[in-house]
Coordinates of C-alpha atoms and ligand atoms in Angstrom, one line a residue:
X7 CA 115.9 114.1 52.2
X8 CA 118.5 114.3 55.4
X9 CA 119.3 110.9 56.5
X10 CA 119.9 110.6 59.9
X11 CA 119.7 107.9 62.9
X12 CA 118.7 109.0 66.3
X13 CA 120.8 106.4 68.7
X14 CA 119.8 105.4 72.0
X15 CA 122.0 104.6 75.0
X16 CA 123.8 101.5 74.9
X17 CA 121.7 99.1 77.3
X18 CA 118.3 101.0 76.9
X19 CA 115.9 98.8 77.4
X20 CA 113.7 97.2 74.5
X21 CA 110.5 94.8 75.2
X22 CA 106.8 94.9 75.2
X23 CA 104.9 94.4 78.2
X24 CA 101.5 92.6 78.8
X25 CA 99.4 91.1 81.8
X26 CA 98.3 87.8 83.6
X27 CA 94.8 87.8 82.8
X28 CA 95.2 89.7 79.2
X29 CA 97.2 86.6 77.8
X30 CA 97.0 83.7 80.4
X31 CA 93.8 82.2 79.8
X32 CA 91.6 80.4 82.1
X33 CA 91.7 82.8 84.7
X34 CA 88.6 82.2 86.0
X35 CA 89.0 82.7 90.3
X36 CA 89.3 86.8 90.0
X37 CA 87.0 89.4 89.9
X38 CA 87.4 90.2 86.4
X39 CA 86.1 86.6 85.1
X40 CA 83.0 87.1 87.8
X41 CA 82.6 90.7 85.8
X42 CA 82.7 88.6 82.5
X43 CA 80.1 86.1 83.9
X44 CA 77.9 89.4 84.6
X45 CA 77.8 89.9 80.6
X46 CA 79.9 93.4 81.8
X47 CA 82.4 92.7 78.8
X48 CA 81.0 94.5 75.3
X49 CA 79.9 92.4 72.6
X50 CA 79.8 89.3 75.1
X51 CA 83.2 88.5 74.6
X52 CA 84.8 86.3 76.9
X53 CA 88.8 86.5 77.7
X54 CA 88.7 82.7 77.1
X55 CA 92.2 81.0 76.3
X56 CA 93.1 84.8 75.5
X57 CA 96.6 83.7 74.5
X58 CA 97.3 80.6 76.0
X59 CA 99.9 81.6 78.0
X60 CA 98.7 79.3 80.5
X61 CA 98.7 76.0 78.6
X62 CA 102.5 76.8 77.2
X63 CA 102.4 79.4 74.8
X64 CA 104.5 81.8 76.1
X65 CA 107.2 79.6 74.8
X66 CA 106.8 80.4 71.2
X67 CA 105.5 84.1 71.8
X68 CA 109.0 84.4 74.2
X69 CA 110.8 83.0 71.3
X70 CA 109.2 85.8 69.0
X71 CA 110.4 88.2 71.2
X72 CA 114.0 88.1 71.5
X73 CA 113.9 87.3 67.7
X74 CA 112.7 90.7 67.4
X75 CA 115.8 92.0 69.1
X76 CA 114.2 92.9 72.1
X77 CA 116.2 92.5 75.6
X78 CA 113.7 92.5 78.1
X79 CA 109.5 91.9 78.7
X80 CA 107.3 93.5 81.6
X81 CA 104.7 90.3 82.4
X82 CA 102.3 90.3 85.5
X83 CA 101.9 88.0 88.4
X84 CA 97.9 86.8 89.0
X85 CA 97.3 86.7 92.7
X86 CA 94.7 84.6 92.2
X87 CA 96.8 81.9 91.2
X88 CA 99.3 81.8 93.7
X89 CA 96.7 82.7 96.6
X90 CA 93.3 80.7 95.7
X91 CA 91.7 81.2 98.7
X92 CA 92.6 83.7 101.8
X93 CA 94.1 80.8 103.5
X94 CA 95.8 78.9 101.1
X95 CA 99.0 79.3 98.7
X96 CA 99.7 77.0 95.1
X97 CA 103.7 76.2 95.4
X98 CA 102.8 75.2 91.2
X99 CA 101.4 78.4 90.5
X100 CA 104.7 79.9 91.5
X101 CA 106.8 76.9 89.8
X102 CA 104.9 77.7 86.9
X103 CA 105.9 81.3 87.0
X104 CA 109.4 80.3 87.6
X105 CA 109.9 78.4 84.3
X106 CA 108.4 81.5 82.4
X107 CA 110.9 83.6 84.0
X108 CA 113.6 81.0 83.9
X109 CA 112.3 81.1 79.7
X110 CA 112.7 84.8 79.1
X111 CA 116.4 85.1 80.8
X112 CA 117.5 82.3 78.8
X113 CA 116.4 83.9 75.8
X114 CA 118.2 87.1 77.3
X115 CA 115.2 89.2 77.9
X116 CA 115.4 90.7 81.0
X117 CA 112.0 90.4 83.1
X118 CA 110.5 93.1 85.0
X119 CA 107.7 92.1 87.3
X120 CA 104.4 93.8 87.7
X121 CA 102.3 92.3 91.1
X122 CA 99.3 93.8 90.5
X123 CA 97.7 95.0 87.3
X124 CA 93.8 95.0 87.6
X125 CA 92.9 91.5 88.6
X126 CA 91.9 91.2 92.5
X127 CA 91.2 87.4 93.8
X128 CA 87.5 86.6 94.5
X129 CA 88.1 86.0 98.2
X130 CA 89.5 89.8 98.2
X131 CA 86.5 91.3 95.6
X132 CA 84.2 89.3 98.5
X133 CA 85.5 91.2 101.4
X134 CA 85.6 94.7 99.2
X135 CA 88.5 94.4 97.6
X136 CA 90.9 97.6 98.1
X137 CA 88.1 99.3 100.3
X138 CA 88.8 97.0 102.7
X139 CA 91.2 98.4 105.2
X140 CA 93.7 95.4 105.7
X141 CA 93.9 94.8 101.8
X142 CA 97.7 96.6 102.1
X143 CA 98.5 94.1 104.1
X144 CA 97.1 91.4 102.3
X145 CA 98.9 92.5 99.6
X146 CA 102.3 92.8 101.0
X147 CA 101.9 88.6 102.3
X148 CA 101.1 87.8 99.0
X149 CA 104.2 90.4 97.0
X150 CA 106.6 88.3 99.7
X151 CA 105.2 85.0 98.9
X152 CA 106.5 85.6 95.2
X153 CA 109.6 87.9 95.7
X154 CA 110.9 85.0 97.8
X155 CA 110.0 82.3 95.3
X156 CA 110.7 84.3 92.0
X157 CA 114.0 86.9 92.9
X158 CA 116.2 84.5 91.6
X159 CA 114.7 85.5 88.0
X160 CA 113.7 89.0 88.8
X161 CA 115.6 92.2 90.4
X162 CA 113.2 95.0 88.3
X163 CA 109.3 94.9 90.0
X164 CA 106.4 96.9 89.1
X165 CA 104.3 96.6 92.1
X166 CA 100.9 98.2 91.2
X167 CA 99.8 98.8 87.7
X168 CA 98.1 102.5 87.2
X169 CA 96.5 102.5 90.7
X170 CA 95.1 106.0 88.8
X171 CA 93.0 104.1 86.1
X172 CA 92.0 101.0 88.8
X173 CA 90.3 103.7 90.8
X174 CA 88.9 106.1 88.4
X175 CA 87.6 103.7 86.3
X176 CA 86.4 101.2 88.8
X177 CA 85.0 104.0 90.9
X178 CA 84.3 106.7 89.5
X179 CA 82.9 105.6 85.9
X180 CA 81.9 102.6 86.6
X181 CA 83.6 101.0 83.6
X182 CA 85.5 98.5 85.4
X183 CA 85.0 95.8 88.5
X184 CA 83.5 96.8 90.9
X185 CA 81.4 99.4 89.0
X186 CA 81.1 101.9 90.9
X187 CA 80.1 105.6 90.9
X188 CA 81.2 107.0 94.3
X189 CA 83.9 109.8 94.7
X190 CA 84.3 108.5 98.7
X191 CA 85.3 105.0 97.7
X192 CA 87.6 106.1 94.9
X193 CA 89.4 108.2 97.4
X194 CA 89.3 105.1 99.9
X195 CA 90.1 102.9 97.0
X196 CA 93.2 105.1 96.1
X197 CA 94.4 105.5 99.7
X198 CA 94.6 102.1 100.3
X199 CA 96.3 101.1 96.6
X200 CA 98.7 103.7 98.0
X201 CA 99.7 102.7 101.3
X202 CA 99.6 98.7 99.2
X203 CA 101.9 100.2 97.2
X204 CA 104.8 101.2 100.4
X205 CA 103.8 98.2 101.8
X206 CA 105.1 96.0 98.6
X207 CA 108.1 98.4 98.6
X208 CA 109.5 98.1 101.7
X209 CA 109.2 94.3 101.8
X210 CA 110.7 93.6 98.5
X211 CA 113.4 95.7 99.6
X212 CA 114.0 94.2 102.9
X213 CA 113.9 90.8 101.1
X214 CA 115.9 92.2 98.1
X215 CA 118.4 94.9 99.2
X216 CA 119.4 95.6 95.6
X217 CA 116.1 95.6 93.4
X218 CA 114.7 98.9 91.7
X219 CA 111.3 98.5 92.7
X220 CA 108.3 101.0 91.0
X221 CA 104.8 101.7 89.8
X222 CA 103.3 102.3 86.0
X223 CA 100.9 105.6 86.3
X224 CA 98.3 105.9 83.2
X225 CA 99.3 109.6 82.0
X226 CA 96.7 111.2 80.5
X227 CA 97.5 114.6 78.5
X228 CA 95.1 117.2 80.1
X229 CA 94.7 120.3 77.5
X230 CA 92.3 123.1 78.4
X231 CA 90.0 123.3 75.4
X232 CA 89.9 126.9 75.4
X233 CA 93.2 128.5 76.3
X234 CA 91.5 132.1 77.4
X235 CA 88.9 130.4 79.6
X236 CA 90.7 130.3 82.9
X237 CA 87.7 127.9 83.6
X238 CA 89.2 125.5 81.9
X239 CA 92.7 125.9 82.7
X240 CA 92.2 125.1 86.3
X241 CA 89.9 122.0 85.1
X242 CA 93.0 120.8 82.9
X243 CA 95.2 121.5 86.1
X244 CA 93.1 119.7 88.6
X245 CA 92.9 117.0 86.3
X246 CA 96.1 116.5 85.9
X247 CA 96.8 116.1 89.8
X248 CA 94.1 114.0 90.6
X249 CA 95.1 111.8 87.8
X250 CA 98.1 111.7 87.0
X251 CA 100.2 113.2 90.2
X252 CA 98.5 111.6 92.6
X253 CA 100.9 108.6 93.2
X254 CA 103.8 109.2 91.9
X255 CA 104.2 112.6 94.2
X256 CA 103.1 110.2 97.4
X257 CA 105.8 108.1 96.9
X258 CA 108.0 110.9 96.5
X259 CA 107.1 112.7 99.7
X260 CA 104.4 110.4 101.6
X261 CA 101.5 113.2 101.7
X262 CA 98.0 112.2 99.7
X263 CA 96.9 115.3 98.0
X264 CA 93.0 114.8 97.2
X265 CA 91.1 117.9 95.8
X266 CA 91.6 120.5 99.0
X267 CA 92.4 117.4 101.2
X268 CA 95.8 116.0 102.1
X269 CA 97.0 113.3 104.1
X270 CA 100.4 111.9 105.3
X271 CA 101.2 108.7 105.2
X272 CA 105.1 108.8 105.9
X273 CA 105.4 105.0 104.8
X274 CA 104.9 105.5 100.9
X275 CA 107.8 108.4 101.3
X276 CA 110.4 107.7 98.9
X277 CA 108.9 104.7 97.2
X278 CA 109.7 104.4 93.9
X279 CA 113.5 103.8 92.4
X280 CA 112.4 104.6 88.9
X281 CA 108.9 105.8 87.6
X282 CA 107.0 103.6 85.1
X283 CA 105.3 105.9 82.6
X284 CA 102.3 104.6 80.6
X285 CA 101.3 107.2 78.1
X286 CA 99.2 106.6 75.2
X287 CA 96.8 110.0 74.2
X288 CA 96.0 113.3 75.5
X289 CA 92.7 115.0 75.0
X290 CA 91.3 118.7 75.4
X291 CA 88.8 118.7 78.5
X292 CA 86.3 121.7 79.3
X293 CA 83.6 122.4 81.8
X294 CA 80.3 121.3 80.6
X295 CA 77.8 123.6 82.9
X296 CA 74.5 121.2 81.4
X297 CA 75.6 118.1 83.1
X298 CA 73.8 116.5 86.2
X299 CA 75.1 117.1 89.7
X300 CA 77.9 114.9 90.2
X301 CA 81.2 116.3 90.4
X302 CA 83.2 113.9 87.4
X303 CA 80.3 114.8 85.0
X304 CA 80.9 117.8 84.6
X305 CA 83.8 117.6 82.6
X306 CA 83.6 117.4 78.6
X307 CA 86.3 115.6 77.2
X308 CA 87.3 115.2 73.7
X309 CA 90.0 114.6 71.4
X310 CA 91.5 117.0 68.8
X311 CA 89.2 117.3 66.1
X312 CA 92.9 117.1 63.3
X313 CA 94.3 114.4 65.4
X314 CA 94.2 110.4 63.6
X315 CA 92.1 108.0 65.7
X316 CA 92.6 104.4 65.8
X317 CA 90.2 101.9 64.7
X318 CA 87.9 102.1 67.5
X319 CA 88.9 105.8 68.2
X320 CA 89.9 104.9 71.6
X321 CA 93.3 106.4 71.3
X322 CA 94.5 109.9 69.0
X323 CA 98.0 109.8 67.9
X324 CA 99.7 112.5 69.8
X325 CA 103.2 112.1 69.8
X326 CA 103.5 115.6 71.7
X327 CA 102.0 114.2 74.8
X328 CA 104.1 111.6 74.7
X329 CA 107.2 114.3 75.5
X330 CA 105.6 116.3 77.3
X331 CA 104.8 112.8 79.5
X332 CA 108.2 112.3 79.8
X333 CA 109.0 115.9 81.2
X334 CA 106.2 115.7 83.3
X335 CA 108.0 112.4 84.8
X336 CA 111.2 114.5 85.6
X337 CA 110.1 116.3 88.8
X338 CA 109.9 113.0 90.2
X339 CA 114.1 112.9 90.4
X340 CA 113.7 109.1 89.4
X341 CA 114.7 107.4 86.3
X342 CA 112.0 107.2 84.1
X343 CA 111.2 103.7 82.0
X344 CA 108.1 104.0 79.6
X345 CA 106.1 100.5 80.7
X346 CA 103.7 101.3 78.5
X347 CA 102.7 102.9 74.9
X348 CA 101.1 101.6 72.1
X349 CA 97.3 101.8 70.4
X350 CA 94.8 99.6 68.8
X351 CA 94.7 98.9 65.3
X352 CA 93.9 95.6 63.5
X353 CA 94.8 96.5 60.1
X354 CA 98.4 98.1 61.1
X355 CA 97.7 101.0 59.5
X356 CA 98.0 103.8 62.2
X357 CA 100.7 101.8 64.1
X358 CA 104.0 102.2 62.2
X359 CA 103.4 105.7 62.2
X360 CA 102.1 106.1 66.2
X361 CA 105.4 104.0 66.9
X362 CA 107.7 106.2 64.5
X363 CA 106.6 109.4 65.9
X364 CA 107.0 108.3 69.3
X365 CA 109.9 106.5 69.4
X366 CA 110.9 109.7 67.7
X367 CA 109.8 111.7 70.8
X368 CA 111.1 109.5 73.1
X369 CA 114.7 110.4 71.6
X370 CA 114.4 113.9 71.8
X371 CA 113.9 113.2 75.9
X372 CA 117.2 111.0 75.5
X373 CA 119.1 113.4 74.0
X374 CA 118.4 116.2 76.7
X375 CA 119.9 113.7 78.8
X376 CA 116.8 113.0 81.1
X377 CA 117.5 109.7 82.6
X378 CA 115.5 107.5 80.1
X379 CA 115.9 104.1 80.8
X380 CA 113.7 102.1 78.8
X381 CA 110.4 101.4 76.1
X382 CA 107.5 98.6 76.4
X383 CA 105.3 98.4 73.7
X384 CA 101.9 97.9 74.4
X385 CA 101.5 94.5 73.2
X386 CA 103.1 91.3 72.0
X387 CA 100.4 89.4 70.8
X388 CA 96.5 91.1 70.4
X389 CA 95.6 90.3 73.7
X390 CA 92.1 90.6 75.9
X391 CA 91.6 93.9 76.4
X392 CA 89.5 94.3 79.5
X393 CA 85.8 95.6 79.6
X394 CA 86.7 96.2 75.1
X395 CA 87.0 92.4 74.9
X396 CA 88.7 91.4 71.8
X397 CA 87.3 94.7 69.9
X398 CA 90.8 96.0 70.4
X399 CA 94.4 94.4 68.3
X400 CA 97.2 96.3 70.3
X401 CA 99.3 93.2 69.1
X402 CA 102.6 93.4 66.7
X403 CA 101.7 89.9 66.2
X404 CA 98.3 89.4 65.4
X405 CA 96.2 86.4 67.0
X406 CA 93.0 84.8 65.8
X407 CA 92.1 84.0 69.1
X408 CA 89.7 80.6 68.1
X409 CA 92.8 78.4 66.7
X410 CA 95.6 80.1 68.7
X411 CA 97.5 81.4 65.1
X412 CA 99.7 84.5 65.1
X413 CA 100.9 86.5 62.1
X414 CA 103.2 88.8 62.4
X415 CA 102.5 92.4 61.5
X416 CA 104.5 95.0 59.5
X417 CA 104.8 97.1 62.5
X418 CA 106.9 93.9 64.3
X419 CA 109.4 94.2 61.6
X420 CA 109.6 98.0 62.3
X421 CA 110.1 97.9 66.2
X422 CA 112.9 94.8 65.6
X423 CA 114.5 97.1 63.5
X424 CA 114.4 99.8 66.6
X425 CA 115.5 97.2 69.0
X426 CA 118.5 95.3 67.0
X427 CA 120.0 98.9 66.3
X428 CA 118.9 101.0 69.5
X429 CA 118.1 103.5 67.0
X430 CA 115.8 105.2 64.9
X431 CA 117.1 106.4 61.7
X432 CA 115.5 107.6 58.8
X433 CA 115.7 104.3 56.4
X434 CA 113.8 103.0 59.0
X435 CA 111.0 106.0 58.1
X436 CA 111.5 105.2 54.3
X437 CA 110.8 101.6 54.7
X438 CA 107.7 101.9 57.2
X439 CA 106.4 105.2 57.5
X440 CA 107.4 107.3 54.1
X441 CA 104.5 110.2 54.4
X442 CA 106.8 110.9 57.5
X443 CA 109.9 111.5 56.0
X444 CA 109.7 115.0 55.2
X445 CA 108.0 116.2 58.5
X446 CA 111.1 114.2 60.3
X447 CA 114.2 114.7 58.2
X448 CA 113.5 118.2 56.5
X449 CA 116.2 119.4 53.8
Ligands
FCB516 C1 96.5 100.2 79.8 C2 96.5 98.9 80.6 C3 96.9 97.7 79.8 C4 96.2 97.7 78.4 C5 96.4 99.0 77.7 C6 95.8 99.1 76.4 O1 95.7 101.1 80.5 O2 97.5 98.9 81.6 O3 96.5 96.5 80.5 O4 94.9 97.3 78.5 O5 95.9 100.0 78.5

């Protein structure tokens, strides 16, 4: 065996990333709890204490953190807490926030920001949440509210967390609040997240000159399931637009681009300093001719029948997605910092290797010299994982969620290793991963 270590640039950004309601707790004035209270979340489960954040956890779980090496974390900001009601503000919410940030730069982990990811406040969901027309500017009041209270701590914001999956899945499948079906309102929906989005960016800018102020997009690999069927490869293509182009090429040059539509909106031009790439699977996608009448139905999706599912067989490992993500991102001219990428797997089985193999991928992007700034594993601690409850561990650090304990799992160990070296190297393989060694490090 070749031993080898694939280095990373010095000050490459390390951390793991998670979300207000996902680990907070008690969350209970947005319109994800009122889902919840519907019985929309599967097996009944209820996000709870989720990980206590709330009550004063993040203390320990920081600590674990910058144990681990890493230098920075991606957290979220719940709107709901700082703005209760449409007419009224909590100075301790934001306080609160403060010492959490004021926590992580002490520990030298570098935050980055994210203002929205998922969670809309009940007196927004009441007046139609992002169909309703002055919801960018809602936004914006409530993005100034917290740049101006928390920019001491924070310089690097994420200002809307994949606006893509938000509106597909919230209104298009129907799989997330509000539940909707309707191609008009997701196209309304995504309009408006958009023109949220250069709203948030302009006034955190005019607030704070020197930020680097982006979005994380869900990328999704598109494959045509048959290559020959040209069928299918303008399916995988149109996919791939609606999805996964959609806003990053609107804050490149301000024009919606919506099936044969296109609008401008000349605000969102120029948008985004760096693009935040969440990637976690590709899949192959046909047409499926038997399907009822509605446009999104008649796709057939489906995974690759060799790939290795995780528990749930939510996610395939496909590391080649993940580069082919990352070159994807380049056309954008931004750098690119991965916000998200990690999968599901209580027993820690599938993870080491998913994490090897991507890390792995992510070097090869580095040493072409794309501008690769940084990695966030997706998650810390397991962690409530929307409308999949607590049926999904995305943790390195597992949690029972009843008496609040955390054990730390193998795969921890592994990324600490990435993080204190910025480097993979093939000892690293050996120790975590050896049925990967050969495939890596041939000779
Ligand atoms: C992403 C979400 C994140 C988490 C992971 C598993 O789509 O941004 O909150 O649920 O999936």
């Amino acid at each position: 065996m070749a031993h080898a270590t694939f280095h990373f640039p010095e000050g490459f950004l390390w951390g793991t990333a998670t979300s207000s309601h996902q680990v907070e707790g008690n969350n209970t004035n947005n319109n994800w709890h009122y889902w919840e209270q519907e019985g929309r979340i599967d097996s009944g489960h209820t996000c709870g204490l989720a990980c206590d954040w709330w009550g004063g956890r993040w203390q320990d779980d920081f600590d674990r953190a910058s144990e681990a090496g890493q230098n920075t974390h991606r957290l979220s900001i719940e709107w709901s807490r700082i703005q209760p009601a449409l007419d009224r503000w909590d100075d301790d919410a934001l306080d609160h926030y403060r010492q959490m940030l004021r926590g992580l730069t002490e520990r030298g982990l570098t935050p980055m920001v994210t203002l929205h990811h998922f969670t809309d406040p009940l007196w927004l969901m009441f007046l139609g949440g992002w169909e309703y027309e002055p919801v960018a500017s809602h936004f914006e009041a409530y993005v100034r509210r917290v740049v101006e209270a928390l920019g001491d701590y924070v310089d690097l914001w994420c200002t809307i967390n994949e606006p893509n999956v938000y509106a597909a899945i919230g209104y298009l499948f129907g799989d997330f609040p509000p539940g909707k079906k309707k191609l008009g309102a997701a196209y309304r929906v995504m309009t408006n997240l958009a023109r949220g989005h250069a709203a948030a960016y302009h006034a955190i800018k005019e607030l704070q000159p020197h930020s680097r102020v982006g979005m994380a997009i869900n990328y999704r690999g598109f494959l045509p399931a048959h290559k020959f069927l040209p069928s299918d490869r303008i399916l995988a293509k149109a996919l791939s637009r609606i999805f996964n182009d959609f806003f990053p090429r609107t804050a490149k040059d301000g024009v919606l681009r919506f099936l044969a539509h296109s609008k401008r909106i000349p605000e969102a031009r120029g948008t985004q300093d760096f693009l935040g790439l969440n990637y976690y699977t590709r899949e192959f996608v046909t047409i499926n001719p038997f399907s009822p009448g509605n446009m999104v139905f008649f796709v057939k999706n489906f995974y690759d029948p060799e790939a290795e599912l995780s528990s749930t067989g939510f996610i395939a490992n496909e590391p080649l997605g993940f580069f082919d993500a990352l070159r994807w991102g380049l056309q954008f001219d931004v750098p690119i910092i991965v916000t998200e990428n990690g999968v599901e797997d209580h027993e820690d089985s599938m993870r080491r290797r998913y994490l090897i193999q991507h890390i792995h991928q992510l070097w090869r992007g580095v040493n072409f010299n794309w501008p690769i700034e940084g990695y966030y594993h997706w998650t810390l601690v397991d962690n409530f994982e929307w409308e999949r409850g607590w049926t999904q561990r995305f943790g390195l650090w597992e949690l029972e969620p009843e008496t609040q304990t955390r054990r730390k799992r193998p795969s921890a160990d592994l990324y600490a290793a990435i993080c204190r070296q910025n480097a993979l190297s093939s000892e690293m393989v050996a120790e975590f991963a050896p049925e990967l060694l050969e495939s890596m490090f041939p000779g």
